[in-house]
GROMACS .gro file of C-alpha atoms in nm:
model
  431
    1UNK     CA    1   1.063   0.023   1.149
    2UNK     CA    2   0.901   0.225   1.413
    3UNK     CA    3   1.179   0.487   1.364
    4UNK     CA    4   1.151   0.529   0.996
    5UNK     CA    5   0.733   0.584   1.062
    6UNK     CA    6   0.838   0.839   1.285
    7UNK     CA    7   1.073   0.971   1.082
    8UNK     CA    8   0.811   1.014   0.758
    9UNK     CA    9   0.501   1.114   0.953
   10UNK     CA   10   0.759   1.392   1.109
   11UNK     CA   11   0.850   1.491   0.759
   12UNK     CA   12   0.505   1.525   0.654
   13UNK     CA   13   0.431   1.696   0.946
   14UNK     CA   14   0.689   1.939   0.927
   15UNK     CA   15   0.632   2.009   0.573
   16UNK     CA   16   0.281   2.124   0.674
   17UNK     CA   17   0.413   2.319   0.955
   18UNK     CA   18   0.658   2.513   0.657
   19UNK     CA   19   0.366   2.608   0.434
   20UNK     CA   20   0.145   2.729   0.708
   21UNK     CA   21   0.458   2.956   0.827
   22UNK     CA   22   0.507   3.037   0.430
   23UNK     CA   23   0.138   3.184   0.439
   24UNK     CA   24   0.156   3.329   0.785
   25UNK     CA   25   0.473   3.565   0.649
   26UNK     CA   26   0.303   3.709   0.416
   27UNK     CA   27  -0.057   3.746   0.533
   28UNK     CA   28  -0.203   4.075   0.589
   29UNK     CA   29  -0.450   4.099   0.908
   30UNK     CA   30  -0.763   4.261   0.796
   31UNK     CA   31  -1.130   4.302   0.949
   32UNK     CA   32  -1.277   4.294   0.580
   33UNK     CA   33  -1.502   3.958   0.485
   34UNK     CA   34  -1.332   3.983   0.168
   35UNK     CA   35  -0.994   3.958   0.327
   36UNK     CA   36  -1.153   3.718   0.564
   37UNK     CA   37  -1.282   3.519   0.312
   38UNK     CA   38  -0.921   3.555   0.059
   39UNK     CA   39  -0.677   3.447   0.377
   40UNK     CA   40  -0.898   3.141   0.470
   41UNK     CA   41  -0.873   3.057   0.059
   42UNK     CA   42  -0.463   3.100   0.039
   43UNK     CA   43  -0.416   2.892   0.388
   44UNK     CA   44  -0.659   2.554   0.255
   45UNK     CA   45  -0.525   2.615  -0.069
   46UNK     CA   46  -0.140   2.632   0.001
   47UNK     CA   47  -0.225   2.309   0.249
   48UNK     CA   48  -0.467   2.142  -0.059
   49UNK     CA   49  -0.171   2.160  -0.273
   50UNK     CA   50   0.125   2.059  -0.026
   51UNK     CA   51  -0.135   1.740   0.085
   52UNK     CA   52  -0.158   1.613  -0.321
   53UNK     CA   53   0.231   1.629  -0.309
   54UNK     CA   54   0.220   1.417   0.014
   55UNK     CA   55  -0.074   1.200  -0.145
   56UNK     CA   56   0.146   1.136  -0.430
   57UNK     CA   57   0.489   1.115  -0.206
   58UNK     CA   58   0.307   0.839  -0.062
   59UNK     CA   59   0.222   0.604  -0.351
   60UNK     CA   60   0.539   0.714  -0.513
   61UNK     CA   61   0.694   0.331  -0.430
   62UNK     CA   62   1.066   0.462  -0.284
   63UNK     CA   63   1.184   0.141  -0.195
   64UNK     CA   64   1.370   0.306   0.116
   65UNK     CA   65   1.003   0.432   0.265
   66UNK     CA   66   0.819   0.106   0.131
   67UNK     CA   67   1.040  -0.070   0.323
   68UNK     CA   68   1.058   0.137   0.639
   69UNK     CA   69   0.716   0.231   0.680
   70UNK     CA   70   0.543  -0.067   0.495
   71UNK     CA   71   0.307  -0.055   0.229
   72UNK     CA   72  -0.029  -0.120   0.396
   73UNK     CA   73   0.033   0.169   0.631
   74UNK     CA   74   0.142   0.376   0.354
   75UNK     CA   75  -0.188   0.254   0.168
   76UNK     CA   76  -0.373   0.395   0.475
   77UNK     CA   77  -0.213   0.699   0.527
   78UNK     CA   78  -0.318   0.741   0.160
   79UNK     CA   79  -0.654   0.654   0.198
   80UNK     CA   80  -0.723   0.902   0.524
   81UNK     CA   81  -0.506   1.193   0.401
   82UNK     CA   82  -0.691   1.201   0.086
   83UNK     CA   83  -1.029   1.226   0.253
   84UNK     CA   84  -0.882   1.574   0.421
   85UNK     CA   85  -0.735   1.694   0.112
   86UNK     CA   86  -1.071   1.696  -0.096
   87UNK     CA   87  -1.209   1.886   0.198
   88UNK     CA   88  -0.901   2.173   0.215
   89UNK     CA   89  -0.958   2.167  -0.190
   90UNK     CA   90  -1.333   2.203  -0.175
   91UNK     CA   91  -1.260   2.465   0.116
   92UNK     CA   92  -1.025   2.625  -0.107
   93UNK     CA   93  -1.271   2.676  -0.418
   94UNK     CA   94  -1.588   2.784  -0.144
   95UNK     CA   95  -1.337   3.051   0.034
   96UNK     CA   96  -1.201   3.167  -0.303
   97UNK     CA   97  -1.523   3.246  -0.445
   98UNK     CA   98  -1.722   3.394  -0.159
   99UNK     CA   99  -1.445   3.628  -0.125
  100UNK     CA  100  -1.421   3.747  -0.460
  101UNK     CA  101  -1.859   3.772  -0.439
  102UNK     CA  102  -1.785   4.039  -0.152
  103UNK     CA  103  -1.515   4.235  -0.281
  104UNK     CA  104  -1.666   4.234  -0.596
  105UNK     CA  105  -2.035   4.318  -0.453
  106UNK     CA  106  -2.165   4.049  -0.710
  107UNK     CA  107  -2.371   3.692  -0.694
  108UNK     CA  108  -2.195   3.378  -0.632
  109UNK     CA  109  -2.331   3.260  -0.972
  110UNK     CA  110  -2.153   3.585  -1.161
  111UNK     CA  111  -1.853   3.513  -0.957
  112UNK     CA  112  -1.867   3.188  -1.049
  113UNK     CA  113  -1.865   3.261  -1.442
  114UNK     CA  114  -1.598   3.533  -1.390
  115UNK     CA  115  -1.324   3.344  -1.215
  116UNK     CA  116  -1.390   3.019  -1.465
  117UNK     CA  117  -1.276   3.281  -1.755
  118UNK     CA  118  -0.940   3.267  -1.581
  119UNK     CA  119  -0.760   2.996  -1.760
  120UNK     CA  120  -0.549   2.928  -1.471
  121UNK     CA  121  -0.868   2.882  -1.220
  122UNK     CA  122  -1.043   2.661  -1.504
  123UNK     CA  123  -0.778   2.407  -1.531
  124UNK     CA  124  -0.797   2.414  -1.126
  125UNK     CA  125  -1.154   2.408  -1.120
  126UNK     CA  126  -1.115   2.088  -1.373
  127UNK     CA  127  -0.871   1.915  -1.136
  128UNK     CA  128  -1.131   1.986  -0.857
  129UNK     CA  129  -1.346   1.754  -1.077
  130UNK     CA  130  -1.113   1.463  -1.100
  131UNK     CA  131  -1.001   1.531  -0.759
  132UNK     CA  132  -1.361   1.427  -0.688
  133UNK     CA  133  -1.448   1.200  -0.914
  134UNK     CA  134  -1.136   0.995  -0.785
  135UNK     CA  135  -1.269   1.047  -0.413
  136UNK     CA  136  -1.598   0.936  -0.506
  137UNK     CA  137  -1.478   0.553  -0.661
  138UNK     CA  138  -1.225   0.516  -0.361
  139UNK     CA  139  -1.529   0.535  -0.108
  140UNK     CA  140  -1.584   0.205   0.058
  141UNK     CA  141  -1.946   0.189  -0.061
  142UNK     CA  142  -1.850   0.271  -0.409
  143UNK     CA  143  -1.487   0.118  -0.441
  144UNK     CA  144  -1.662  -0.282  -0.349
  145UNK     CA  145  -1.884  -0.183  -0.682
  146UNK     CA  146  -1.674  -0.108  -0.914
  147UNK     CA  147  -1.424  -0.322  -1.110
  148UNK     CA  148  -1.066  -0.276  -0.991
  149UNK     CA  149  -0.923  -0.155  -1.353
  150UNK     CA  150  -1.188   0.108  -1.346
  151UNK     CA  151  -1.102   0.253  -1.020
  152UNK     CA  152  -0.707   0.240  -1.121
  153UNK     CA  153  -0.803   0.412  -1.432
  154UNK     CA  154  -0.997   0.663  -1.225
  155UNK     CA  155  -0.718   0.684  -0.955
  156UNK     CA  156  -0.426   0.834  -1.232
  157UNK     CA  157  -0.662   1.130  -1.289
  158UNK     CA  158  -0.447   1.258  -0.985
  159UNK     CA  159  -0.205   1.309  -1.190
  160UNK     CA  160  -0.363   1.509  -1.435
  161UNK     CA  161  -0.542   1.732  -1.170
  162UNK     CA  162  -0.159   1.793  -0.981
  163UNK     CA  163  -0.092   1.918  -1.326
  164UNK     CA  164  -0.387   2.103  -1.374
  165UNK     CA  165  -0.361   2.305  -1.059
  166UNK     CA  166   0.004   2.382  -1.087
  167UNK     CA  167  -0.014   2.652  -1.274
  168UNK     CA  168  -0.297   2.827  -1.055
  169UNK     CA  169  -0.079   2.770  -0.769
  170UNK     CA  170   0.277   2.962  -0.872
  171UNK     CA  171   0.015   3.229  -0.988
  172UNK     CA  172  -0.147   3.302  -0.629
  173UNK     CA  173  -0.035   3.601  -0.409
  174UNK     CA  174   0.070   3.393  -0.125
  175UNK     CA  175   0.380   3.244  -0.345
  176UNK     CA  176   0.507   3.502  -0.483
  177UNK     CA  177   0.818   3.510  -0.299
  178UNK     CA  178   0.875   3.126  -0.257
  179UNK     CA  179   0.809   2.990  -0.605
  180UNK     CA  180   1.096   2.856  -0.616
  181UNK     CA  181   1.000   2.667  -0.274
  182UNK     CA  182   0.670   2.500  -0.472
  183UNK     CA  183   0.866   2.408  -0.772
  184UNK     CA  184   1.102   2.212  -0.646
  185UNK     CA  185   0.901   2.060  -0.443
  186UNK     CA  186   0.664   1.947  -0.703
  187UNK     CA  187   0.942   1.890  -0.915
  188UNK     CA  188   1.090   1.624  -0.686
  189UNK     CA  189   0.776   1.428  -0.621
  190UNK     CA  190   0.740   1.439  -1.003
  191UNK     CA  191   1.105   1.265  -0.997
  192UNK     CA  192   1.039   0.986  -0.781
  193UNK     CA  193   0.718   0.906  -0.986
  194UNK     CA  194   0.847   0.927  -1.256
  195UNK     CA  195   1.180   0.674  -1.173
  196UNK     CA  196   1.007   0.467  -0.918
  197UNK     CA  197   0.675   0.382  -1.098
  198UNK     CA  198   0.784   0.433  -1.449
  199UNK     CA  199   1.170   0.368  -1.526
  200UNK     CA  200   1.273   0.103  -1.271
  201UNK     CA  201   0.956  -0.108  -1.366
  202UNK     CA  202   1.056  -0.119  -1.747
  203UNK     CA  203   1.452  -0.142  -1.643
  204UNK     CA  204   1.344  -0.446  -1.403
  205UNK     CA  205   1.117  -0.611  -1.671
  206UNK     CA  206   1.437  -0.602  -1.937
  207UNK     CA  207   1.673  -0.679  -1.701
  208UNK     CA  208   1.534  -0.962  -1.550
  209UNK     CA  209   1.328  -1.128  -1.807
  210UNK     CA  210   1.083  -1.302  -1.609
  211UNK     CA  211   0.839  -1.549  -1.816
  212UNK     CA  212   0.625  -1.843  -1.597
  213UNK     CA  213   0.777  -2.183  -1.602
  214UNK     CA  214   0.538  -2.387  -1.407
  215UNK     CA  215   0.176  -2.294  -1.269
  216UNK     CA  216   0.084  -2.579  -1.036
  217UNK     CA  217  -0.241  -2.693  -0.837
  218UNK     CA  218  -0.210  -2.667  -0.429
  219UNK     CA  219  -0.546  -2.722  -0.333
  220UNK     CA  220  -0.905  -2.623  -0.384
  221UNK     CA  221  -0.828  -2.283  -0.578
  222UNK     CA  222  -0.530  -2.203  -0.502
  223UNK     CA  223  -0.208  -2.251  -0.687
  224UNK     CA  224   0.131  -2.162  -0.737
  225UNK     CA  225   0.302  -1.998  -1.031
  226UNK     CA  226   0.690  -2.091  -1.076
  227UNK     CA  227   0.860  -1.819  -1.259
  228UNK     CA  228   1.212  -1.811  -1.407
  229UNK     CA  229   1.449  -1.534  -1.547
  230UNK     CA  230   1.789  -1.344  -1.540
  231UNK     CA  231   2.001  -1.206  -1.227
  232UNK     CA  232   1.726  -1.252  -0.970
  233UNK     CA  233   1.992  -1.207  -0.697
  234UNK     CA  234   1.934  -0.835  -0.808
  235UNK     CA  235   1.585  -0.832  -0.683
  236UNK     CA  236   1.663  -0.844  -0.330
  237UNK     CA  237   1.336  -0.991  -0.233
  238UNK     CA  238   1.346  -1.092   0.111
  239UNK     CA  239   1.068  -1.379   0.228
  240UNK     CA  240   0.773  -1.201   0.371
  241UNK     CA  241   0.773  -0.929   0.103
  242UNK     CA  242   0.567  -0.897  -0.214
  243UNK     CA  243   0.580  -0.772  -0.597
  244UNK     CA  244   0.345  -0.634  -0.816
  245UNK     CA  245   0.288  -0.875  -1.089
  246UNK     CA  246   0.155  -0.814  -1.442
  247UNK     CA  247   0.104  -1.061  -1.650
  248UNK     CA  248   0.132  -1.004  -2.044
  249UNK     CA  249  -0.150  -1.252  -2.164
  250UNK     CA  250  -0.522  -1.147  -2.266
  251UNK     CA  251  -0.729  -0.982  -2.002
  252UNK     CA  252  -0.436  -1.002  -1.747
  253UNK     CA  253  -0.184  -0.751  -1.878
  254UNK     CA  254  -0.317  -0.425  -1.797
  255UNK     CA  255  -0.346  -0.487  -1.398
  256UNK     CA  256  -0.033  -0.526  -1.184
  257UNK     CA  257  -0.131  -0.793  -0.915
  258UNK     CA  258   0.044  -0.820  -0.562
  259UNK     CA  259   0.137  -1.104  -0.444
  260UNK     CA  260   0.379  -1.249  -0.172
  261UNK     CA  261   0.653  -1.469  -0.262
  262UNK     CA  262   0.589  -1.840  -0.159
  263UNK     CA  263   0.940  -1.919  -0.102
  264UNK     CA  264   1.290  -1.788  -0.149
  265UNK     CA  265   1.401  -1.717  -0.430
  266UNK     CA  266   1.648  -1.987  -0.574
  267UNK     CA  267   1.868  -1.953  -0.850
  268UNK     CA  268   1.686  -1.785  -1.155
  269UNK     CA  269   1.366  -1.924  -1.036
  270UNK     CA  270   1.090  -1.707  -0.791
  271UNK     CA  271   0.735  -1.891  -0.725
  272UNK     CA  272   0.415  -1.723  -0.578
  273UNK     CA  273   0.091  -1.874  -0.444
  274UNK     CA  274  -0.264  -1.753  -0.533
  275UNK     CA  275  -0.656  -1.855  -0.408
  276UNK     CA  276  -0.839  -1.810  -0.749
  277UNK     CA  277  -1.134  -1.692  -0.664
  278UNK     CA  278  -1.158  -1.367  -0.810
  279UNK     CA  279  -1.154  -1.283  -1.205
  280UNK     CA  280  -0.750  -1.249  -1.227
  281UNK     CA  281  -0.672  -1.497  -0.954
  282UNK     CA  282  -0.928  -1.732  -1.191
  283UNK     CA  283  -0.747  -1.638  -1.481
  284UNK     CA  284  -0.384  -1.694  -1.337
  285UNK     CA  285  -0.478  -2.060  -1.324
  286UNK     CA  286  -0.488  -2.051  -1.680
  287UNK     CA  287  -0.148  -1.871  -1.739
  288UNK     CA  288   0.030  -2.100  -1.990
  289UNK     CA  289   0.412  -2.139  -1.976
  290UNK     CA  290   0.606  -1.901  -2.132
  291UNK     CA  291   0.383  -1.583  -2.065
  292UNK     CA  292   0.650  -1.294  -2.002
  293UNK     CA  293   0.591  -1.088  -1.638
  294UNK     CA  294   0.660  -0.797  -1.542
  295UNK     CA  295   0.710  -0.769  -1.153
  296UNK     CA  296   0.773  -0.467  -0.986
  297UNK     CA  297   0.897  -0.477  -0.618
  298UNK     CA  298   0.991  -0.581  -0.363
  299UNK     CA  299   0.775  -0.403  -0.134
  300UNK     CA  300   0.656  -0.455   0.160
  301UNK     CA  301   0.836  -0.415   0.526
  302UNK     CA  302   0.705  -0.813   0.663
  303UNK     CA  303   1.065  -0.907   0.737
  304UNK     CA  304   1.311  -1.060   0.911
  305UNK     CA  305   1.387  -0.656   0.988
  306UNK     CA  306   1.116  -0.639   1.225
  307UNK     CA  307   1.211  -0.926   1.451
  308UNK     CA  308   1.321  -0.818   1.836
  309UNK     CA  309   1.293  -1.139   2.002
  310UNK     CA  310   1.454  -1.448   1.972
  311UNK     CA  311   1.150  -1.665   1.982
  312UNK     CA  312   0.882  -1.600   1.689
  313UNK     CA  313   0.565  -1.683   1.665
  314UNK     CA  314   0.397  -1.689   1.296
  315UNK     CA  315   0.041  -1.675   1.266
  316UNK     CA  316  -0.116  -1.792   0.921
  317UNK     CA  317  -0.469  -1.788   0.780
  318UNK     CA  318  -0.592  -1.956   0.464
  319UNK     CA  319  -0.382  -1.844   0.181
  320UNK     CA  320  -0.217  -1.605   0.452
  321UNK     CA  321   0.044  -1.862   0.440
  322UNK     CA  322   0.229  -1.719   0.144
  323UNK     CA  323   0.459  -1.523   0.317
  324UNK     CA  324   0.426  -1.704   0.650
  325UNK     CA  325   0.591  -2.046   0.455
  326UNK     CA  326   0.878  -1.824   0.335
  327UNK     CA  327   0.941  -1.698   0.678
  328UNK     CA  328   0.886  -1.991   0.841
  329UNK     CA  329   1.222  -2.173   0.623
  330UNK     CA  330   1.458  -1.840   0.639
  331UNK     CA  331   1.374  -1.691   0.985
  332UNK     CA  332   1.735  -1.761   1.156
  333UNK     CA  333   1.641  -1.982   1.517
  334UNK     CA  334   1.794  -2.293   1.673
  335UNK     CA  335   1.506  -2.577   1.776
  336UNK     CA  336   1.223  -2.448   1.906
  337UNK     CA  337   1.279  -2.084   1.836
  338UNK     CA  338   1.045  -2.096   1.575
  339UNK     CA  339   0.663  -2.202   1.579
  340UNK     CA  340   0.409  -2.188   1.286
  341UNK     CA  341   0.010  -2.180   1.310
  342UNK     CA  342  -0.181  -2.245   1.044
  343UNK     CA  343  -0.523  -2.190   1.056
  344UNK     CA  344  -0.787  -2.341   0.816
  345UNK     CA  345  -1.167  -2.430   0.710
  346UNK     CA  346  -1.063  -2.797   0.693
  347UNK     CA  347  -0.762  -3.028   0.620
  348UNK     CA  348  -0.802  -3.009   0.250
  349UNK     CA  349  -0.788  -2.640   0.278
  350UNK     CA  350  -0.432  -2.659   0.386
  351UNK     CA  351  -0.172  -2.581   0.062
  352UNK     CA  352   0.181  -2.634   0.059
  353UNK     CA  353   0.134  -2.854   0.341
  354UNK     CA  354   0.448  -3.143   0.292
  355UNK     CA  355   0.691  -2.849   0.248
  356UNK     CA  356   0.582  -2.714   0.569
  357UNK     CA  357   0.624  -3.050   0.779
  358UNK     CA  358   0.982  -3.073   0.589
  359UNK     CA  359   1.110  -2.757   0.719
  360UNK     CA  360   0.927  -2.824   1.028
  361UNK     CA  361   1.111  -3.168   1.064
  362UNK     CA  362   1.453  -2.986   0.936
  363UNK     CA  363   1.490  -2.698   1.197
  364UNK     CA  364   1.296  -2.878   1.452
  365UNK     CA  365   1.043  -2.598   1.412
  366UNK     CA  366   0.658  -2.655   1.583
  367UNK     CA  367   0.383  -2.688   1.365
  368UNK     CA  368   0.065  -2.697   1.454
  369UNK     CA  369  -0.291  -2.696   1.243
  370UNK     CA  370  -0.552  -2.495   1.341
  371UNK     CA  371  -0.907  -2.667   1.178
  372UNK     CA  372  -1.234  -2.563   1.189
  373UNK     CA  373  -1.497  -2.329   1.081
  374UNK     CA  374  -1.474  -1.990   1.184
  375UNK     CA  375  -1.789  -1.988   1.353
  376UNK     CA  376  -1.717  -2.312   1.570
  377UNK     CA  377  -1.793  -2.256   1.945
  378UNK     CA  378  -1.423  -2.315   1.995
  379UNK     CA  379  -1.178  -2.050   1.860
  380UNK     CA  380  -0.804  -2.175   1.838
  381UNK     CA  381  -0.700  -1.843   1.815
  382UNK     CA  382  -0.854  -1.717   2.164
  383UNK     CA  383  -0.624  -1.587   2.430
  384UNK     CA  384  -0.663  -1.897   2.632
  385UNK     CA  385  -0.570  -2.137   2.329
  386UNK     CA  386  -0.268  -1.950   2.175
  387UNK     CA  387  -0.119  -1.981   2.544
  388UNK     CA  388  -0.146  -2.339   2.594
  389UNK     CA  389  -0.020  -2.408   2.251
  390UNK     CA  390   0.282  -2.156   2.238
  391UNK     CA  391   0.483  -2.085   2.600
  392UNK     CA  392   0.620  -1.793   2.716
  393UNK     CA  393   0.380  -1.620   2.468
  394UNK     CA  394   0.440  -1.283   2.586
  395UNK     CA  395   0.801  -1.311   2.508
  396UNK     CA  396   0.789  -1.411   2.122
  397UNK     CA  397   0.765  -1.177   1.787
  398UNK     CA  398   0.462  -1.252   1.650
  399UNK     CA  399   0.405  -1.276   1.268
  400UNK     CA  400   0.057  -1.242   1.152
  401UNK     CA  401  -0.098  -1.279   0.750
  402UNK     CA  402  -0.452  -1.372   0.739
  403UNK     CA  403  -0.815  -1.237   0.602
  404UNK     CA  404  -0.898  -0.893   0.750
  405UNK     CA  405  -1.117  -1.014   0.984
  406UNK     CA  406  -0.927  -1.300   1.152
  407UNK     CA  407  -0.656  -1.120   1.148
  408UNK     CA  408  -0.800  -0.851   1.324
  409UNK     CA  409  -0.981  -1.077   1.584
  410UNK     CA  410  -0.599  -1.243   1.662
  411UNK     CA  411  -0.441  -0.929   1.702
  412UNK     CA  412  -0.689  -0.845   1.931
  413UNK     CA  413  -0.592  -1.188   2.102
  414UNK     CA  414  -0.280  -1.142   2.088
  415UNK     CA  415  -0.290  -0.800   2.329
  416UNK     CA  416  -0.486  -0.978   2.532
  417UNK     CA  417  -0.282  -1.270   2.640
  418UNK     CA  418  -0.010  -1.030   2.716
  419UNK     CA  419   0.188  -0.989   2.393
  420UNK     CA  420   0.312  -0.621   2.339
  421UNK     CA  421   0.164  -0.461   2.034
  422UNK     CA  422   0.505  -0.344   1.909
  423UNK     CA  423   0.589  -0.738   1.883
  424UNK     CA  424   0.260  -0.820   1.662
  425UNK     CA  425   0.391  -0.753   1.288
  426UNK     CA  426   0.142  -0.782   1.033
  427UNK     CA  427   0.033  -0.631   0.704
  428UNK     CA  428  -0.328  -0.558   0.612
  429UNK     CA  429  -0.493  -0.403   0.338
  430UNK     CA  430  -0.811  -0.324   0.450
  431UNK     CA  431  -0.903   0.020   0.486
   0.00000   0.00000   0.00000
């Protein structure tokens, strides 16, 4: 894994590094503000327009990256690229304008008007607009208030605002001799959207025919939805992974939902487990049998892949356990090898707990509960306890799925009593 982050945040790198040499070929040195003022509004812009390809590159969902990388780091790279390319854009349109004020010898207002008769500059200056408006919803502040279809539907005005600006961009000086370069790249990224997120999805859904069989109670919320269907071999979802579900029944169908898998996948049946708390986990619970899905997937790079060590530790927390269960029966390990913590409010908070002590009792496997509040005076997840419980810490491959913030307090554990950070594997969406 490491190498394939290396090798993508190289490539992204060193696609930067080609369109700041593209500009610097063809700049023209000049003392003038308006030349000032026109080369600072090529270099953001030609770095603007390369960072929505990356933007989009990232969420593209090429199975060989979503798998190398992993999806939650992809999801951050996302997040804090995009924050820098509204900046070069905004940079862009402020350079652009104060340098054709100057050389014109006009107001910024009568610039302004002037440029936006451009048709080419107005479509840009609309993408600018949904550029921000999608900036704006993603903000932490903003993003916790606002319902999750509304900030999808705001997030695929990308799109439109890639294709607004395109045409702006083949017309500026700076790309008049590599074109050709631009195109293609935008044409590729196009590709892979266009396959990845739009034809494998529909090919998957009629190929595979997926409809729930079976949604089942676990515990307190939380429940688990047995799905059946056609060639699931095909999938090649590996325990630890996840799909993005959508479920075609009233008020479910129009948001894809990820969840892990719960177990293997067996035969022409696939299961997943969900806390219902929020409005489409609630709903799921009310899924009746039947109801075709769509999944899209796998994704995800919370594998068997990652492992280095022979001993693994895996690290659990509330319905964290998703994955952690389907790991837990697949990891290969002789007895002993393999240890499971499960971490939880109280005992009636634990789900799929007799399948657990069965593959526990099968592979000879520890298994230990981990009860309590998570403001108790004693944490079972402090250096001190995660050494007495599992020996020779420091030498085992630890697994980790949990809430953000006890996840991030057990990583931070985790370094402490000696385990090397490259041996923590873990998957969080919090950013």
């Amino acid at each position: 894994m490491r190498d394939a982050v290396v090798r993508v945040r190289g490539g992204m790198l060193g696609g930067a590094g080609v369109v700041t040499l593209l500009w610097a070929a063809q700049v023209r040195p000049s003392a003038r503000p308006d030349a000032l003022f026109a080369t600072a509004a090529h270099l953001s812009g030609l770095l603007a327009g390369y960072g929505v390809l990356v933007l989009l590159f990232l969420m593209a969902r090429v199975p060989a990256v979503e798998h190398g990388v992993g999806a939650d780091r992809l999801a951050r790279w996302h997040a804090f690229g995009g924050r820098y390319v509204l900046l070069l854009v905004f940079g862009h349109g402020l350079f652009a304008l104060l340098g054709y004020a100057v050389h014109e010898g006009t107001d910024v207002v009568s610039a302004a008007s002037e440029l936006l008769g451009y048709p080419a500059l107005a479509a840009a200056a609309a993408g600018t607009v949904l550029l921000a408006a999608v900036g704006v919803t993603s903000a932490r502040a903003v993003r916790r208030r606002v319902p999750h279809e509304t900030w999808r539907g705001v997030h695929l005005f990308v799109y439109l605002a890639a294709a607004l600006a395109f045409g702006h961009q083949l017309a500026g000086p700076d790309l008049a001799a590599a074109g050709w370069f631009w195109a293609l790249a935008h044409t590729v990224v196009a590709v892979l959207l266009i396959w990845y997120r739009g034809v494998v999805p529909v090919r998957q859904a009629l190929r595979h025919a997926l409809r729930v069989a079976d949604v089942r109670v676990e515990g307190p919320g939380v429940v688990s939805v047995v799905m059946c269907g056609q060639h699931l071999a095909e999938l090649r979802a590996e325990p630890g992974q996840f799909l993005r579900w959508r479920f075609l029944q009233r008020r479910l169908w129009h948001t894809a939902l990820p969840f892990s898998l719960s177990a293997p996948v067996r035969g022409n049946a696939l299961r997943i487990t969900v806390k219902g708390l929020g409005g489409h986990s609630r709903r799921i619970r009310r899924l009746r049998p039947g109801t075709r899905v769509l999944a899209t997937g796998p994704f995800g790079a919370l594998t068997a892949a990652r492992r280095t060590r022979p001993k693994v530790l895996l690290i659990a927390g509330g319905v964290g356990i998703t994955p952690m269960r389907a790991l837990f029966e697949t990891l290969p390990g002789g007895p002993g090898d393999i240890t499971l913590l499960y971490r939880a409010g109280a005992e009636e908070h634990l789900v799929l707990r007799s399948e657990l002590e069965a593959i526990a009792a099968e592979r000879q496997a520890g298994l230990h509960y981990l009860l309590g509040p998570s403001g108790a005076a004693y944490d079972p997840l402090a250096p001190q306890a995660l050494a007495a419980l599992v020996p020779d810490l420091a030498e085992h491959d630890v697994y980790l799925c949990g809430p953000p913030g006890m996840a991030e307090a057990t990583r931070a554990a985790l370094l402490r009593a000696g385990v090397p950070a490259g041996r923590i594997h873990s998957e969080c969406f919090s950013f």
